[in-house]
Amino acid sequence: GAGVSQSPSNKVTEKGKDVELRCDPISGHTALYWYRQSLGQGLEFLIYFQGNSAPDKSGLPSDRFSAERTGGSVSTLTIQRTQQEDSAVYLCASSLGQIYGNQPQHFGDGTRLSIL
Amino acid sequence: DAKTTQPPSMDCAEGRAANLPCNHSTISGNEYVYWYRQIHSQGPQYIIHGLKNNETNEMASLIITEDRKSSTLILPHATLRDTAVYYCIVRVAWESGSARQLTFGSGTQLTVLP
């Protein structure tokens, strides 16, 4: 079956430009997560969406980062005025969500973002 | 979440069983043991999880000791494509607050040798 799909797979942009990263979660998954992973580092949580509830934005590193999830499905992570330290792999994950308990998160292959 | 400890690296011959250990001596009663792996340049992949009973799926088996302080992930017939970093984590059953986030430790680099 279809897994979590992320696009683009790679993105190279100049410092100061805005970028949009897209995530298509697994159909029927109500929970969606964004993480980033720098080279050789662990996962850094960014934001969490669950159904129609207000998102948990506690991991967003600055106000240049924002995310939305339209219609409870596709999500877009936007980074404004990109900086070189934003270079990382941005990972999206989805799961069946909180009400089911102990549900694993399933990841996409990420977007590798490089800021020149 | 309880801390886990894993060996930094292991080798396994292709076709043989790979047994990856994990210690989680401070695990609490409502925490599950999860295993993920990450193949180079790919996103993390969920493998299996369990609470106290042994579990098996199409990818692997999970053996949890009776006291739940350690577990072993078994890949019954390792292939070259199983070469990856394997992460053992423990998480509460119901996601709330910081428990929603996945946090990986250093994991075990498994290398399957031809």
PDB file of N, CA and C in Angstrom, chain A residues 33 35 37 43 45 48 56 58 91 95 97-109 112, chain B residues 32 34 36 38 41-46 49 87 91-97 100-104:
ATOM      1  N   TYR A  33       3.212  14.287  11.730  1.00  0.00           N
ATOM      2  CA  TYR A  33       4.349  14.873  12.440  1.00  0.00           C
ATOM      3  C   TYR A  33       5.354  15.386  11.422  1.00  0.00           C
ATOM      4  N   TYR A  35       9.508  16.296  11.468  1.00  0.00           N
ATOM      5  CA  TYR A  35      10.783  16.259  12.172  1.00  0.00           C
ATOM      6  C   TYR A  35      11.851  16.770  11.206  1.00  0.00           C
ATOM      7  N   GLN A  37      16.228  16.166  10.603  1.00  0.00           N
ATOM      8  CA  GLN A  37      17.388  15.364  10.986  1.00  0.00           C
ATOM      9  C   GLN A  37      18.602  15.942  10.288  1.00  0.00           C
ATOM     10  N   LEU A  43      16.552  12.668  15.576  1.00  0.00           N
ATOM     11  CA  LEU A  43      15.357  13.359  15.142  1.00  0.00           C
ATOM     12  C   LEU A  43      15.088  14.580  16.016  1.00  0.00           C
ATOM     13  N   PHE A  45      11.979  17.031  16.744  1.00  0.00           N
ATOM     14  CA  PHE A  45      10.552  17.239  16.547  1.00  0.00           C
ATOM     15  C   PHE A  45      10.269  18.689  16.192  1.00  0.00           C
ATOM     16  N   TYR A  48       3.194  18.838  15.323  1.00  0.00           N
ATOM     17  CA  TYR A  48       2.303  17.674  15.349  1.00  0.00           C
ATOM     18  C   TYR A  48       0.879  18.132  15.092  1.00  0.00           C
ATOM     19  N   ASP A  56       0.383  21.081  17.768  1.00  0.00           N
ATOM     20  CA  ASP A  56       1.436  21.262  18.764  1.00  0.00           C
ATOM     21  C   ASP A  56       2.665  21.807  18.042  1.00  0.00           C
ATOM     22  N   SER A  58       5.306  23.189  19.434  1.00  0.00           N
ATOM     23  CA  SER A  58       6.334  23.451  20.431  1.00  0.00           C
ATOM     24  C   SER A  58       7.756  23.223  19.923  1.00  0.00           C
ATOM     25  N   LEU A  91      11.671  15.338   7.672  1.00  0.00           N
ATOM     26  CA  LEU A  91      10.920  14.086   7.635  1.00  0.00           C
ATOM     27  C   LEU A  91       9.485  14.301   8.091  1.00  0.00           C
ATOM     28  N   SER A  95       0.437   8.626  11.678  1.00  0.00           N
ATOM     29  CA  SER A  95      -0.015   7.464  12.433  1.00  0.00           C
ATOM     30  C   SER A  95      -1.530   7.518  12.563  1.00  0.00           C
ATOM     31  N   GLY A  97      -3.110   7.779  15.153  1.00  0.00           N
ATOM     32  CA  GLY A  97      -3.487   8.864  16.042  1.00  0.00           C
ATOM     33  C   GLY A  97      -3.762   8.454  17.459  1.00  0.00           C
ATOM     34  N   GLN A  98      -3.984   9.453  18.259  1.00  0.00           N
ATOM     35  CA  GLN A  98      -3.994   9.319  19.710  1.00  0.00           C
ATOM     36  C   GLN A  98      -5.068   8.385  20.219  1.00  0.00           C
ATOM     37  N   ILE A  99      -6.240   8.405  19.621  1.00  0.00           N
ATOM     38  CA  ILE A  99      -7.346   7.664  20.204  1.00  0.00           C
ATOM     39  C   ILE A  99      -7.121   6.151  20.142  1.00  0.00           C
ATOM     40  N   TYR A 100      -6.227   5.701  19.289  1.00  0.00           N
ATOM     41  CA  TYR A 100      -5.995   4.268  19.169  1.00  0.00           C
ATOM     42  C   TYR A 100      -4.885   3.784  20.094  1.00  0.00           C
ATOM     43  N   GLY A 101      -4.086   4.666  20.607  1.00  0.00           N
ATOM     44  CA  GLY A 101      -2.994   4.269  21.485  1.00  0.00           C
ATOM     45  C   GLY A 101      -1.918   3.486  20.765  1.00  0.00           C
ATOM     46  N   ASN A 102      -0.769   3.406  21.344  1.00  0.00           N
ATOM     47  CA  ASN A 102       0.407   2.658  20.886  1.00  0.00           C
ATOM     48  C   ASN A 102       0.498   2.450  19.378  1.00  0.00           C
ATOM     49  N   GLN A 103       0.223   3.470  18.616  1.00  0.00           N
ATOM     50  CA  GLN A 103       0.295   3.347  17.173  1.00  0.00           C
ATOM     51  C   GLN A 103       1.643   3.831  16.673  1.00  0.00           C
ATOM     52  N   PRO A 104       2.301   3.029  15.842  1.00  0.00           N
ATOM     53  CA  PRO A 104       3.610   3.449  15.341  1.00  0.00           C
ATOM     54  C   PRO A 104       3.491   4.584  14.343  1.00  0.00           C
ATOM     55  N   GLN A 105       4.518   5.381  14.285  1.00  0.00           N
ATOM     56  CA  GLN A 105       4.633   6.418  13.284  1.00  0.00           C
ATOM     57  C   GLN A 105       5.324   5.842  12.053  1.00  0.00           C
ATOM     58  N   HIS A 106       4.797   6.184  10.895  1.00  0.00           N
ATOM     59  CA  HIS A 106       5.355   5.713   9.628  1.00  0.00           C
ATOM     60  C   HIS A 106       5.915   6.922   8.888  1.00  0.00           C
ATOM     61  N   PHE A 107       7.143   6.806   8.453  1.00  0.00           N
ATOM     62  CA  PHE A 107       7.874   7.944   7.892  1.00  0.00           C
ATOM     63  C   PHE A 107       7.945   7.916   6.376  1.00  0.00           C
ATOM     64  N   GLY A 108       8.016   9.106   5.804  1.00  0.00           N
ATOM     65  CA  GLY A 108       8.428   9.249   4.420  1.00  0.00           C
ATOM     66  C   GLY A 108       9.947   9.242   4.324  1.00  0.00           C
ATOM     67  N   ASP A 109      10.457   9.356   3.113  1.00  0.00           N
ATOM     68  CA  ASP A 109      11.902   9.353   2.918  1.00  0.00           C
ATOM     69  C   ASP A 109      12.520  10.748   3.047  1.00  0.00           C
ATOM     70  N   ARG A 112      15.535  16.477   1.398  1.00  0.00           N
ATOM     71  CA  ARG A 112      16.877  16.935   1.745  1.00  0.00           C
ATOM     72  C   ARG A 112      17.011  18.380   1.300  1.00  0.00           C
TER      73      ARG A 112
ATOM     74  N   TYR B  32       5.673   0.755  25.942  1.00  0.00           N
ATOM     75  CA  TYR B  32       5.885  -0.261  24.935  1.00  0.00           C
ATOM     76  C   TYR B  32       7.325  -0.198  24.440  1.00  0.00           C
ATOM     77  N   TYR B  34       9.494  -0.322  21.105  1.00  0.00           N
ATOM     78  CA  TYR B  34       9.378  -0.164  19.658  1.00  0.00           C
ATOM     79  C   TYR B  34      10.761  -0.350  19.025  1.00  0.00           C
ATOM     80  N   TYR B  36      12.689   0.564  15.306  1.00  0.00           N
ATOM     81  CA  TYR B  36      12.732   1.199  13.996  1.00  0.00           C
ATOM     82  C   TYR B  36      14.119   0.943  13.403  1.00  0.00           C
ATOM     83  N   GLN B  38      16.841   2.628  10.160  1.00  0.00           N
ATOM     84  CA  GLN B  38      17.048   3.673   9.176  1.00  0.00           C
ATOM     85  C   GLN B  38      18.173   3.250   8.260  1.00  0.00           C
ATOM     86  N   SER B  41      20.114   7.300   3.785  1.00  0.00           N
ATOM     87  CA  SER B  41      19.394   8.170   2.851  1.00  0.00           C
ATOM     88  C   SER B  41      17.906   7.871   2.762  1.00  0.00           C
ATOM     89  N   GLN B  42      17.385   7.116   3.704  1.00  0.00           N
ATOM     90  CA  GLN B  42      15.945   6.870   3.753  1.00  0.00           C
ATOM     91  C   GLN B  42      15.390   7.335   5.093  1.00  0.00           C
ATOM     92  N   GLY B  43      14.066   7.461   5.176  1.00  0.00           N
ATOM     93  CA  GLY B  43      13.447   7.790   6.447  1.00  0.00           C
ATOM     94  C   GLY B  43      13.413   6.582   7.365  1.00  0.00           C
ATOM     95  N   PRO B  44      13.220   6.807   8.663  1.00  0.00           N
ATOM     96  CA  PRO B  44      13.103   5.676   9.588  1.00  0.00           C
ATOM     97  C   PRO B  44      11.948   4.767   9.189  1.00  0.00           C
ATOM     98  N   GLN B  45      12.144   3.480   9.409  1.00  0.00           N
ATOM     99  CA  GLN B  45      11.128   2.488   9.063  1.00  0.00           C
ATOM    100  C   GLN B  45      10.698   1.756  10.316  1.00  0.00           C
ATOM    101  N   TYR B  46       9.416   1.745  10.581  1.00  0.00           N
ATOM    102  CA  TYR B  46       8.876   0.996  11.709  1.00  0.00           C
ATOM    103  C   TYR B  46       9.055  -0.499  11.455  1.00  0.00           C
ATOM    104  N   HIS B  49       6.578  -3.630  17.481  1.00  0.00           N
ATOM    105  CA  HIS B  49       6.524  -3.161  18.852  1.00  0.00           C
ATOM    106  C   HIS B  49       5.780  -4.177  19.703  1.00  0.00           C
ATOM    107  N   TYR B  87      17.105   1.110  15.862  1.00  0.00           N
ATOM    108  CA  TYR B  87      16.814   1.884  17.063  1.00  0.00           C
ATOM    109  C   TYR B  87      15.764   1.177  17.914  1.00  0.00           C
ATOM    110  N   ARG B  91       8.094   3.780  24.689  1.00  0.00           N
ATOM    111  CA  ARG B  91       7.148   4.893  24.642  1.00  0.00           C
ATOM    112  C   ARG B  91       5.873   4.513  25.364  1.00  0.00           C
ATOM    113  N   VAL B  92       5.240   5.525  25.942  1.00  0.00           N
ATOM    114  CA  VAL B  92       3.956   5.289  26.575  1.00  0.00           C
ATOM    115  C   VAL B  92       2.923   4.957  25.514  1.00  0.00           C
ATOM    116  N   ALA B  93       1.858   4.290  25.925  1.00  0.00           N
ATOM    117  CA  ALA B  93       0.839   3.840  24.986  1.00  0.00           C
ATOM    118  C   ALA B  93       0.044   4.996  24.410  1.00  0.00           C
ATOM    119  N   TRP B  94      -0.237   5.994  25.224  1.00  0.00           N
ATOM    120  CA  TRP B  94      -1.120   7.064  24.791  1.00  0.00           C
ATOM    121  C   TRP B  94      -0.325   8.330  24.602  1.00  0.00           C
ATOM    122  N   GLU B  95      -0.341   8.841  23.393  1.00  0.00           N
ATOM    123  CA  GLU B  95       0.461  10.000  23.061  1.00  0.00           C
ATOM    124  C   GLU B  95      -0.127  11.256  23.667  1.00  0.00           C
ATOM    125  N   SER B  96       0.641  11.940  24.439  1.00  0.00           N
ATOM    126  CA  SER B  96       0.230  13.249  24.905  1.00  0.00           C
ATOM    127  C   SER B  96       1.477  14.056  25.204  1.00  0.00           C
ATOM    128  N   GLY B  97       1.405  15.318  24.955  1.00  0.00           N
ATOM    129  CA  GLY B  97       2.535  16.195  25.221  1.00  0.00           C
ATOM    130  C   GLY B  97       3.807  15.687  24.578  1.00  0.00           C
ATOM    131  N   ARG B 100       4.461  12.417  22.344  1.00  0.00           N
ATOM    132  CA  ARG B 100       4.160  12.274  20.920  1.00  0.00           C
ATOM    133  C   ARG B 100       5.437  12.178  20.098  1.00  0.00           C
ATOM    134  N   GLN B 101       6.469  12.792  20.586  1.00  0.00           N
ATOM    135  CA  GLN B 101       7.691  12.878  19.796  1.00  0.00           C
ATOM    136  C   GLN B 101       8.465  11.571  19.870  1.00  0.00           C
ATOM    137  N   LEU B 102       9.038  11.174  18.751  1.00  0.00           N
ATOM    138  CA  LEU B 102       9.963  10.064  18.748  1.00  0.00           C
ATOM    139  C   LEU B 102      11.364  10.595  18.986  1.00  0.00           C
ATOM    140  N   THR B 103      12.070   9.949  19.869  1.00  0.00           N
ATOM    141  CA  THR B 103      13.461  10.305  20.118  1.00  0.00           C
ATOM    142  C   THR B 103      14.305   9.050  19.957  1.00  0.00           C
ATOM    143  N   PHE B 104      15.236   9.097  19.037  1.00  0.00           N
ATOM    144  CA  PHE B 104      16.124   7.957  18.835  1.00  0.00           C
ATOM    145  C   PHE B 104      17.429   8.177  19.579  1.00  0.00           C
TER     146      PHE B 104
END
